[in-house]
PDB file of C-alpha atoms in Angstrom:
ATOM      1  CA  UNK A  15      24.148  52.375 -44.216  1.00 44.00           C
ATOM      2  CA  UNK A  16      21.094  52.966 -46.571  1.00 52.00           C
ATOM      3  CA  UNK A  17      20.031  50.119 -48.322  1.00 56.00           C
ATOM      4  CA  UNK A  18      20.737  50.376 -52.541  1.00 60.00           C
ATOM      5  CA  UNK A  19      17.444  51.178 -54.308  1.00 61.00           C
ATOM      6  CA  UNK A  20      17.053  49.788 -57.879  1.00 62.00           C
ATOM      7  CA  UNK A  21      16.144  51.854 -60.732  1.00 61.00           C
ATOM      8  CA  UNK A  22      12.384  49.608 -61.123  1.00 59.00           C
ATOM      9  CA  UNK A  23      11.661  50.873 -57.594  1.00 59.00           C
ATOM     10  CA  UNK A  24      12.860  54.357 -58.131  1.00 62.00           C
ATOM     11  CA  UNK A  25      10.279  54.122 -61.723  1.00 64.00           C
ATOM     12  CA  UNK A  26      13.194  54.430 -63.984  1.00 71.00           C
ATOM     13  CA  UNK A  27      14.532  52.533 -66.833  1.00 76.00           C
ATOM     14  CA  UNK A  28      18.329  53.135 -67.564  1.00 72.00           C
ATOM     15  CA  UNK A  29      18.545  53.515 -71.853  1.00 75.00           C
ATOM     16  CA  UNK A  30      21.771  51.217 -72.552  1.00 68.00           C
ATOM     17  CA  UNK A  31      22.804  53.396 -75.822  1.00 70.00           C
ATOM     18  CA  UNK A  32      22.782  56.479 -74.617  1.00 73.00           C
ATOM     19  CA  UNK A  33      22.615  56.377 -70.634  1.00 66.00           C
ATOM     20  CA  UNK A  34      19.452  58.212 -69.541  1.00 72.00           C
ATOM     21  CA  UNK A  35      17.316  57.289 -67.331  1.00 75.00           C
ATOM     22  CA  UNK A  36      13.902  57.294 -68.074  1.00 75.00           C
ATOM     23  CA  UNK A  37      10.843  57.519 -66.464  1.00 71.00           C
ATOM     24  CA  UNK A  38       8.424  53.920 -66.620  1.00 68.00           C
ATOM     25  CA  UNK A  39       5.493  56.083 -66.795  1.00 65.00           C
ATOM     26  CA  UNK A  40       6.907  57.522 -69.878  1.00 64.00           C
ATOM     27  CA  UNK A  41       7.497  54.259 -71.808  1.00 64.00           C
ATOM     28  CA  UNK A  42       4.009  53.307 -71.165  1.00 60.00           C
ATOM     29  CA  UNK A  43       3.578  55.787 -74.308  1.00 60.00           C
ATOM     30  CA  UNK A  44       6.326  55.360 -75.949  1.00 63.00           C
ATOM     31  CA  UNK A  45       8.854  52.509 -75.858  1.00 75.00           C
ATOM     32  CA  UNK A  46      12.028  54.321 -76.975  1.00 77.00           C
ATOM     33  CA  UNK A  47      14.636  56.708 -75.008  1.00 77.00           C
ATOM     34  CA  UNK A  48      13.345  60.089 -75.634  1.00 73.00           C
ATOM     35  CA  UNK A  49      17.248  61.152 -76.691  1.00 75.00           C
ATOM     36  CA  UNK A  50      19.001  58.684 -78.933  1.00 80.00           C
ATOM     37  CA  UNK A  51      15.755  57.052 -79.833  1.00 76.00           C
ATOM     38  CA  UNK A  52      16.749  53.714 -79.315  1.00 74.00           C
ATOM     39  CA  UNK A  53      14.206  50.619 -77.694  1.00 74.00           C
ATOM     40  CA  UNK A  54      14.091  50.281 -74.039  1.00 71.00           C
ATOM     41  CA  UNK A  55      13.505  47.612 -71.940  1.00 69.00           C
ATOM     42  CA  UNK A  56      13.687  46.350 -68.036  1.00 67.00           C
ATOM     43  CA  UNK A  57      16.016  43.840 -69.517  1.00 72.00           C
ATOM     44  CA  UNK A  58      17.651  42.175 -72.579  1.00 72.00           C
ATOM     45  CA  UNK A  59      15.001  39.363 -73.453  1.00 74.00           C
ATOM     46  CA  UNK A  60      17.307  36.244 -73.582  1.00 83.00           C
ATOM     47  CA  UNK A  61      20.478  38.247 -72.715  1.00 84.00           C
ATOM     48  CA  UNK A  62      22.158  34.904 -71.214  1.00 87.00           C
ATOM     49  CA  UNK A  63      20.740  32.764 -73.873  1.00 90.00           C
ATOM     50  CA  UNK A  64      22.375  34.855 -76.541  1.00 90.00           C
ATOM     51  CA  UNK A  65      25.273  35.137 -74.914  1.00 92.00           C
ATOM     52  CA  UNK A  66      26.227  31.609 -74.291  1.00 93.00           C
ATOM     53  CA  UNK A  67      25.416  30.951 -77.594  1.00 94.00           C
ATOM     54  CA  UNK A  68      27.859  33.375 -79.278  1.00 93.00           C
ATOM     55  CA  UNK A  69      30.502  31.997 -76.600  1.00 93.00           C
ATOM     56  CA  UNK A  70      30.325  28.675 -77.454  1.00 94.00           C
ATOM     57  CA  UNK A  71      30.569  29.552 -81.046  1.00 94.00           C
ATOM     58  CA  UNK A  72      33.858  31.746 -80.544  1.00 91.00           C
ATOM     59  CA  UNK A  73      35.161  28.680 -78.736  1.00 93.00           C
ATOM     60  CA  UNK A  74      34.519  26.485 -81.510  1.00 94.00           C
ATOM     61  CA  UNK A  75      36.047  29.107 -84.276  1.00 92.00           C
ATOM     62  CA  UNK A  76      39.035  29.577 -81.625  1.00 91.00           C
ATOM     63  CA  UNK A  77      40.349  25.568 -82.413  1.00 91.00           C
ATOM     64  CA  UNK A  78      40.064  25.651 -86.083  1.00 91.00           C
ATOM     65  CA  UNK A  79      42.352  29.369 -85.946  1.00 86.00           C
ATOM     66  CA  UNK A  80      44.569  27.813 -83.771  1.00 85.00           C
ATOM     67  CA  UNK A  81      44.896  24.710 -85.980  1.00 86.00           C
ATOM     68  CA  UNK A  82      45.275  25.939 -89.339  1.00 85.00           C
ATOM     69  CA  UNK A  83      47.968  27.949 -91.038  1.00 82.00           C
ATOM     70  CA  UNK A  84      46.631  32.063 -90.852  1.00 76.00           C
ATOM     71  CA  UNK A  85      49.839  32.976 -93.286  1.00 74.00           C
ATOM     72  CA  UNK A  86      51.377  31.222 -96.450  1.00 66.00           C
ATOM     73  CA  UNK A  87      54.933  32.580 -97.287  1.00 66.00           C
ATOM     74  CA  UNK A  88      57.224  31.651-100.510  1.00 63.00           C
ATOM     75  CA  UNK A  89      60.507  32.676-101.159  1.00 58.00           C
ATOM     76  CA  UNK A  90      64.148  31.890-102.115  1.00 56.00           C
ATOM     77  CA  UNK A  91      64.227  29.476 -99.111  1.00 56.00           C
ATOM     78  CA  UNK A  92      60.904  27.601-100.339  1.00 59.00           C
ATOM     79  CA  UNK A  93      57.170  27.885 -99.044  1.00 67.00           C
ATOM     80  CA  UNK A  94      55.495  27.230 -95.710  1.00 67.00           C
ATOM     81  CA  UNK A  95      52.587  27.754 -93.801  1.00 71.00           C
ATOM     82  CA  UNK A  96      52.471  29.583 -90.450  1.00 75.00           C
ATOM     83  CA  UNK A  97      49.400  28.936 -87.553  1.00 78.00           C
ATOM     84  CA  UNK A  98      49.120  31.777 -84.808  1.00 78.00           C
ATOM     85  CA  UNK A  99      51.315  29.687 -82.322  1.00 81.00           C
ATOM     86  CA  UNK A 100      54.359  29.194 -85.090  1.00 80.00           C
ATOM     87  CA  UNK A 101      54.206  32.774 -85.972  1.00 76.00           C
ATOM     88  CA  UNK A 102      54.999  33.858 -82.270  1.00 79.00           C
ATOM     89  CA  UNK A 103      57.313  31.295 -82.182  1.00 83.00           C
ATOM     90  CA  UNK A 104      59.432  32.132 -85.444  1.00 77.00           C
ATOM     91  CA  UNK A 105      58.703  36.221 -84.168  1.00 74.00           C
ATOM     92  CA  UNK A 106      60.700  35.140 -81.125  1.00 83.00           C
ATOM     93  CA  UNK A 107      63.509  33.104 -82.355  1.00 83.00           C
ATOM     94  CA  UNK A 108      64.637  35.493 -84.893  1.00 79.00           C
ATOM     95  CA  UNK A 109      64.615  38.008 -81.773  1.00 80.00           C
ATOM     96  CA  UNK A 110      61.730  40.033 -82.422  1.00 76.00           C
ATOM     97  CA  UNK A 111      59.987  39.246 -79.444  1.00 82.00           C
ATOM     98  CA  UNK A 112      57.653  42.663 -79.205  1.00 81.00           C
ATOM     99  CA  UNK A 113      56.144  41.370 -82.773  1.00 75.00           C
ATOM    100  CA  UNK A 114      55.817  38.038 -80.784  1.00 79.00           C
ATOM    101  CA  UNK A 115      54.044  39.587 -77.916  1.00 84.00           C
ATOM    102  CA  UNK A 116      51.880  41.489 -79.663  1.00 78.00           C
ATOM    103  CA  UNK A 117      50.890  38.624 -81.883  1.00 78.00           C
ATOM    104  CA  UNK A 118      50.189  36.204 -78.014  1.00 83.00           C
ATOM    105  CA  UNK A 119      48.536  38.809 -76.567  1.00 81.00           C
ATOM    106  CA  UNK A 120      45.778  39.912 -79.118  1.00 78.00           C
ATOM    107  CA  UNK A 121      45.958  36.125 -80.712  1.00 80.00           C
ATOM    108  CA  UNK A 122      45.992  34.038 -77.079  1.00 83.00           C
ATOM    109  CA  UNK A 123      45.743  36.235 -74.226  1.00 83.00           C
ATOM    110  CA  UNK A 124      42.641  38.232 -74.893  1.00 83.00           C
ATOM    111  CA  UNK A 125      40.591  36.127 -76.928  1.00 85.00           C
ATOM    112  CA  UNK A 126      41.290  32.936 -73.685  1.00 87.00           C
ATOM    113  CA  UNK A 127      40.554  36.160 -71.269  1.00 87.00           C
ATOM    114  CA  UNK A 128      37.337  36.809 -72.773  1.00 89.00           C
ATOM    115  CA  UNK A 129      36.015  33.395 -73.234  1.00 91.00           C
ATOM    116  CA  UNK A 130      36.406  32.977 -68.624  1.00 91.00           C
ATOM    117  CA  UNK A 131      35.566  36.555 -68.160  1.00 90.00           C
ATOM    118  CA  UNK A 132      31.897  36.071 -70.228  1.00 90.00           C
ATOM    119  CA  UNK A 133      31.977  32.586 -68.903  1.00 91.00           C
ATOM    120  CA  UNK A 134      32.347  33.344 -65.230  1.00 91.00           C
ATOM    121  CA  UNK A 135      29.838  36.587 -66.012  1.00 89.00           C
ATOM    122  CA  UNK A 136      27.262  33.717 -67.106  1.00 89.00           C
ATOM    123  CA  UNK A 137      27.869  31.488 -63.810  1.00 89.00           C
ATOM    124  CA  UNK A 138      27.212  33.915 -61.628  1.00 87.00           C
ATOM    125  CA  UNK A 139      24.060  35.789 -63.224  1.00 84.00           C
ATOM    126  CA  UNK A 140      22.987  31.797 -63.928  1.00 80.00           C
ATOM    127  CA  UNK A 141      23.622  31.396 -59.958  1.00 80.00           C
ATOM    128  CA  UNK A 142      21.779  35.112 -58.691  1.00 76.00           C
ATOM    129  CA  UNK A 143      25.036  35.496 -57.184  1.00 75.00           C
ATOM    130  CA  UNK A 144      25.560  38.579 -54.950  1.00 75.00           C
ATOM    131  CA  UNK A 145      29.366  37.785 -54.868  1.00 80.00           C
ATOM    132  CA  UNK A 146      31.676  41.301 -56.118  1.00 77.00           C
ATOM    133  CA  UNK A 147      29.029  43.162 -57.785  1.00 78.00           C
ATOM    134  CA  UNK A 148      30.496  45.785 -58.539  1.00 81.00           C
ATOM    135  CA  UNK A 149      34.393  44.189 -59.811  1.00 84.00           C
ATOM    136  CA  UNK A 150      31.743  42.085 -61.906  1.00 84.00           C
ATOM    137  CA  UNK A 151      30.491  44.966 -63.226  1.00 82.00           C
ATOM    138  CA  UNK A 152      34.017  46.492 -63.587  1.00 86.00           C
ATOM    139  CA  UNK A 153      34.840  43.131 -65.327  1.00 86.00           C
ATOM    140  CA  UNK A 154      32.258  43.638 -68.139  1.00 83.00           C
ATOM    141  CA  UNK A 155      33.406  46.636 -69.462  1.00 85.00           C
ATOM    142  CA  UNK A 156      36.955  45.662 -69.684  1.00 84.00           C
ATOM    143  CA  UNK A 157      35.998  43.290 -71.361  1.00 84.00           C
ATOM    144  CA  UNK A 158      33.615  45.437 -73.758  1.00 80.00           C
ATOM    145  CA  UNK A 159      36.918  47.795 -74.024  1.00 79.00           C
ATOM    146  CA  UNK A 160      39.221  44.973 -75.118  1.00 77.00           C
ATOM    147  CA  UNK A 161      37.130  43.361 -77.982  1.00 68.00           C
ATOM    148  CA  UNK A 162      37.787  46.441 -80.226  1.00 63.00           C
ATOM    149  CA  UNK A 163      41.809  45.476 -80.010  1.00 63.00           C
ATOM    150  CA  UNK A 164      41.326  41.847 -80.956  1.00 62.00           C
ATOM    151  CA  UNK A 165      41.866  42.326 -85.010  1.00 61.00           C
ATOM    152  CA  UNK A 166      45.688  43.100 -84.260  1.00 60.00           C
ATOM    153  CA  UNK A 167      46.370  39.946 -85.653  1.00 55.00           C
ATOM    154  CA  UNK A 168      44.614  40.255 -88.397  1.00 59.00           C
ATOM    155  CA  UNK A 169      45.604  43.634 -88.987  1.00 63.00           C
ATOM    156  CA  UNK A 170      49.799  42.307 -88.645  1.00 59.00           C
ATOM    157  CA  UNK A 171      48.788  39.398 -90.779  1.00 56.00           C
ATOM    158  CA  UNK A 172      47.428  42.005 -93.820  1.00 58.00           C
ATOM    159  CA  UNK A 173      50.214  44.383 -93.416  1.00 54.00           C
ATOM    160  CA  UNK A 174      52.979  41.791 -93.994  1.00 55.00           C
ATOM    161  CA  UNK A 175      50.899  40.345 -96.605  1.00 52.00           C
ATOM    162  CA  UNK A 176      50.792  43.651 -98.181  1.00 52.00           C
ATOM    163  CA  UNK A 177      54.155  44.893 -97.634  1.00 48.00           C
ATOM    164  CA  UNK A 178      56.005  41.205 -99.057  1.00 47.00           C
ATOM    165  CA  UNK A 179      53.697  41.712-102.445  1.00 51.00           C
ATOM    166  CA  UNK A 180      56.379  44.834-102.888  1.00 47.00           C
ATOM    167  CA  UNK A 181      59.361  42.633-102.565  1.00 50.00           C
ATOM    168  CA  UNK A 182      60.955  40.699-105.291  1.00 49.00           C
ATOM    169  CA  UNK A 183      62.533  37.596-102.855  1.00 50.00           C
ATOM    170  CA  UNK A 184      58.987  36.858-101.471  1.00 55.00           C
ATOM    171  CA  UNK A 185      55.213  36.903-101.190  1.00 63.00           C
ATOM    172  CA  UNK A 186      52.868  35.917 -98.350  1.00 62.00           C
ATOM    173  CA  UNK A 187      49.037  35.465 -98.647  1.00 68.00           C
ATOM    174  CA  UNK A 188      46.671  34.638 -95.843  1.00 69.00           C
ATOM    175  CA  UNK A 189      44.934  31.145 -95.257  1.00 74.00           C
ATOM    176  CA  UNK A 190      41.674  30.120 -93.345  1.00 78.00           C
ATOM    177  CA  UNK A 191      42.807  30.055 -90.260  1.00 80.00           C
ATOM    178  CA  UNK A 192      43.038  33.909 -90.407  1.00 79.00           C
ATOM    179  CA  UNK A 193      38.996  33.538 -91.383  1.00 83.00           C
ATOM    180  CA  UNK A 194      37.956  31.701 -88.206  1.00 87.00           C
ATOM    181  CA  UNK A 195      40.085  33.541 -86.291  1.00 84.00           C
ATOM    182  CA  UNK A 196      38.015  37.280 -87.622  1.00 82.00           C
ATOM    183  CA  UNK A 197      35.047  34.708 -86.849  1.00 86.00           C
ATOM    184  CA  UNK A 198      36.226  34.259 -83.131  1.00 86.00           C
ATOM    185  CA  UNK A 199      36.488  38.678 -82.911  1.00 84.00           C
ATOM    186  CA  UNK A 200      33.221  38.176 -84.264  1.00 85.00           C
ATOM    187  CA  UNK A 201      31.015  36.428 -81.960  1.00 89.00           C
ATOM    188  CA  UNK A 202      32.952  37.062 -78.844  1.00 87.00           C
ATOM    189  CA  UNK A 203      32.013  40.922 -79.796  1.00 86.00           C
ATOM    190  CA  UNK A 204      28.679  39.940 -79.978  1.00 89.00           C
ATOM    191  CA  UNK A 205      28.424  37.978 -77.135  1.00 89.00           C
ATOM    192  CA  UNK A 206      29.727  40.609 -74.949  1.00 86.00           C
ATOM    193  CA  UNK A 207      27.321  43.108 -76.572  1.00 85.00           C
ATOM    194  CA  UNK A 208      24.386  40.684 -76.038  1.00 86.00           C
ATOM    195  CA  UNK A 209      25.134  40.307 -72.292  1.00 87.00           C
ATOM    196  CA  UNK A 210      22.872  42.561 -70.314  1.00 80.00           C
ATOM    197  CA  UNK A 211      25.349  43.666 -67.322  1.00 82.00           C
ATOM    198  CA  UNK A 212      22.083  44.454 -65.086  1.00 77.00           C
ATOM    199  CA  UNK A 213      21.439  41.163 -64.505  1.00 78.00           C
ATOM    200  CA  UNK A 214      24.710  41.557 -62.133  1.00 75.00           C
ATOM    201  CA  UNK A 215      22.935  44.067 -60.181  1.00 73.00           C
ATOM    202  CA  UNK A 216      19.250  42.704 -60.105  1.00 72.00           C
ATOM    203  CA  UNK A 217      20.226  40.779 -56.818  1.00 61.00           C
ATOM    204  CA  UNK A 218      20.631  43.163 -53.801  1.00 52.00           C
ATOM    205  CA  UNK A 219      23.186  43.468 -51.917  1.00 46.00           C
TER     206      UNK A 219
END
């Protein structure tokens, strides 16, 4: 089997906005992609640095938006406060469990699957690990894909704010823990962004 070549040896540079691959001679003049403009480089300076950082962050905004009430309702049967977890939990005992598993997966499930998929990402690019390149690889974009269906929450958490303003019987406002929890979308956006998937590839196989 031929060996893999990478791009440095071939005297390209791969543009991460737009995709081209550019000549190294090329950027000698000028350091942006001749199509979409944007700055090229080898690699992301401080891609892992970054990245941990905005990780660790979205784990410490995931405990306070698990903690704290995301919805206050009032109505004929009095007031409460609702957190993520008693939201599902209320969603499934009054038997509308595919409001309740909508609310687990883009509340629990993808934000938990993010924070090992960037961690493990880290670990292994920390490690020059050779190990699945290329499912690694697959594993970043998934979870790229993913982080622009995280605000579901939020987005079921404004729409039954809205729609209880309109009824007599009730009303329903959100509380902090909705805040942290945009904060945890956030950062865990940004930390995937900030990851430079390269690094996966830069030892050979």
């Amino acid at each position: 089997m031929t060996p893999l070549r990478q791009s440095l040896e071939l005297g390209l540079v791969l543009c991460r906005t737009c995709g081209l691959a550019v000549s190294r001679a090329s950027l000698k003049v000028d350091q942006r992609c001749p199509r979409c403009q944007s700055r090229i480089e080898h690699r992301t300076p401080f891609s892992t640095e970054m990245t941990l950082a905005w990780l660790i962050a979205g784990i410490v905004f995931y405990i306070p938006a698990n903690l704290l009430p995301v919805m206050h309702t009032s109505g004929l049967l009095g007031e409460a406060d609702s957190t993520i977890i008693g939201g599902i939990l209320e969603f499934w005992r009054s038997g509308d469990w595919d409001i309740a598993l909508l609310i687990f997966i883009a509340s629990v499930a993808v934000p938990l699957t993010k924070f090992i998929a960037i961690g493990l990402l880290l670990l292994t690019v920390g490690k020059s690990s050779r190990w699945q390149q290329h499912q690694r690889t697959v594993l970043y974009r998934v979870v790229e894909f993913i982080g622009y269906w995280s605000m579901l929450d939020v987005i079921v958490v404004a729409l039954t704010s809205a729609l209880m303003q309109f009824q007599v019987l009730g009303t329903a406002e959100p509380r902090a823990g909705i805040a942290f929890f945009c904060g945890v979308v956030v950062v865990t956006m940004l930390s995937a962004l900030s990851f430079d998937p390269r690094l996966i590839w830069d030892q050979r196989v």
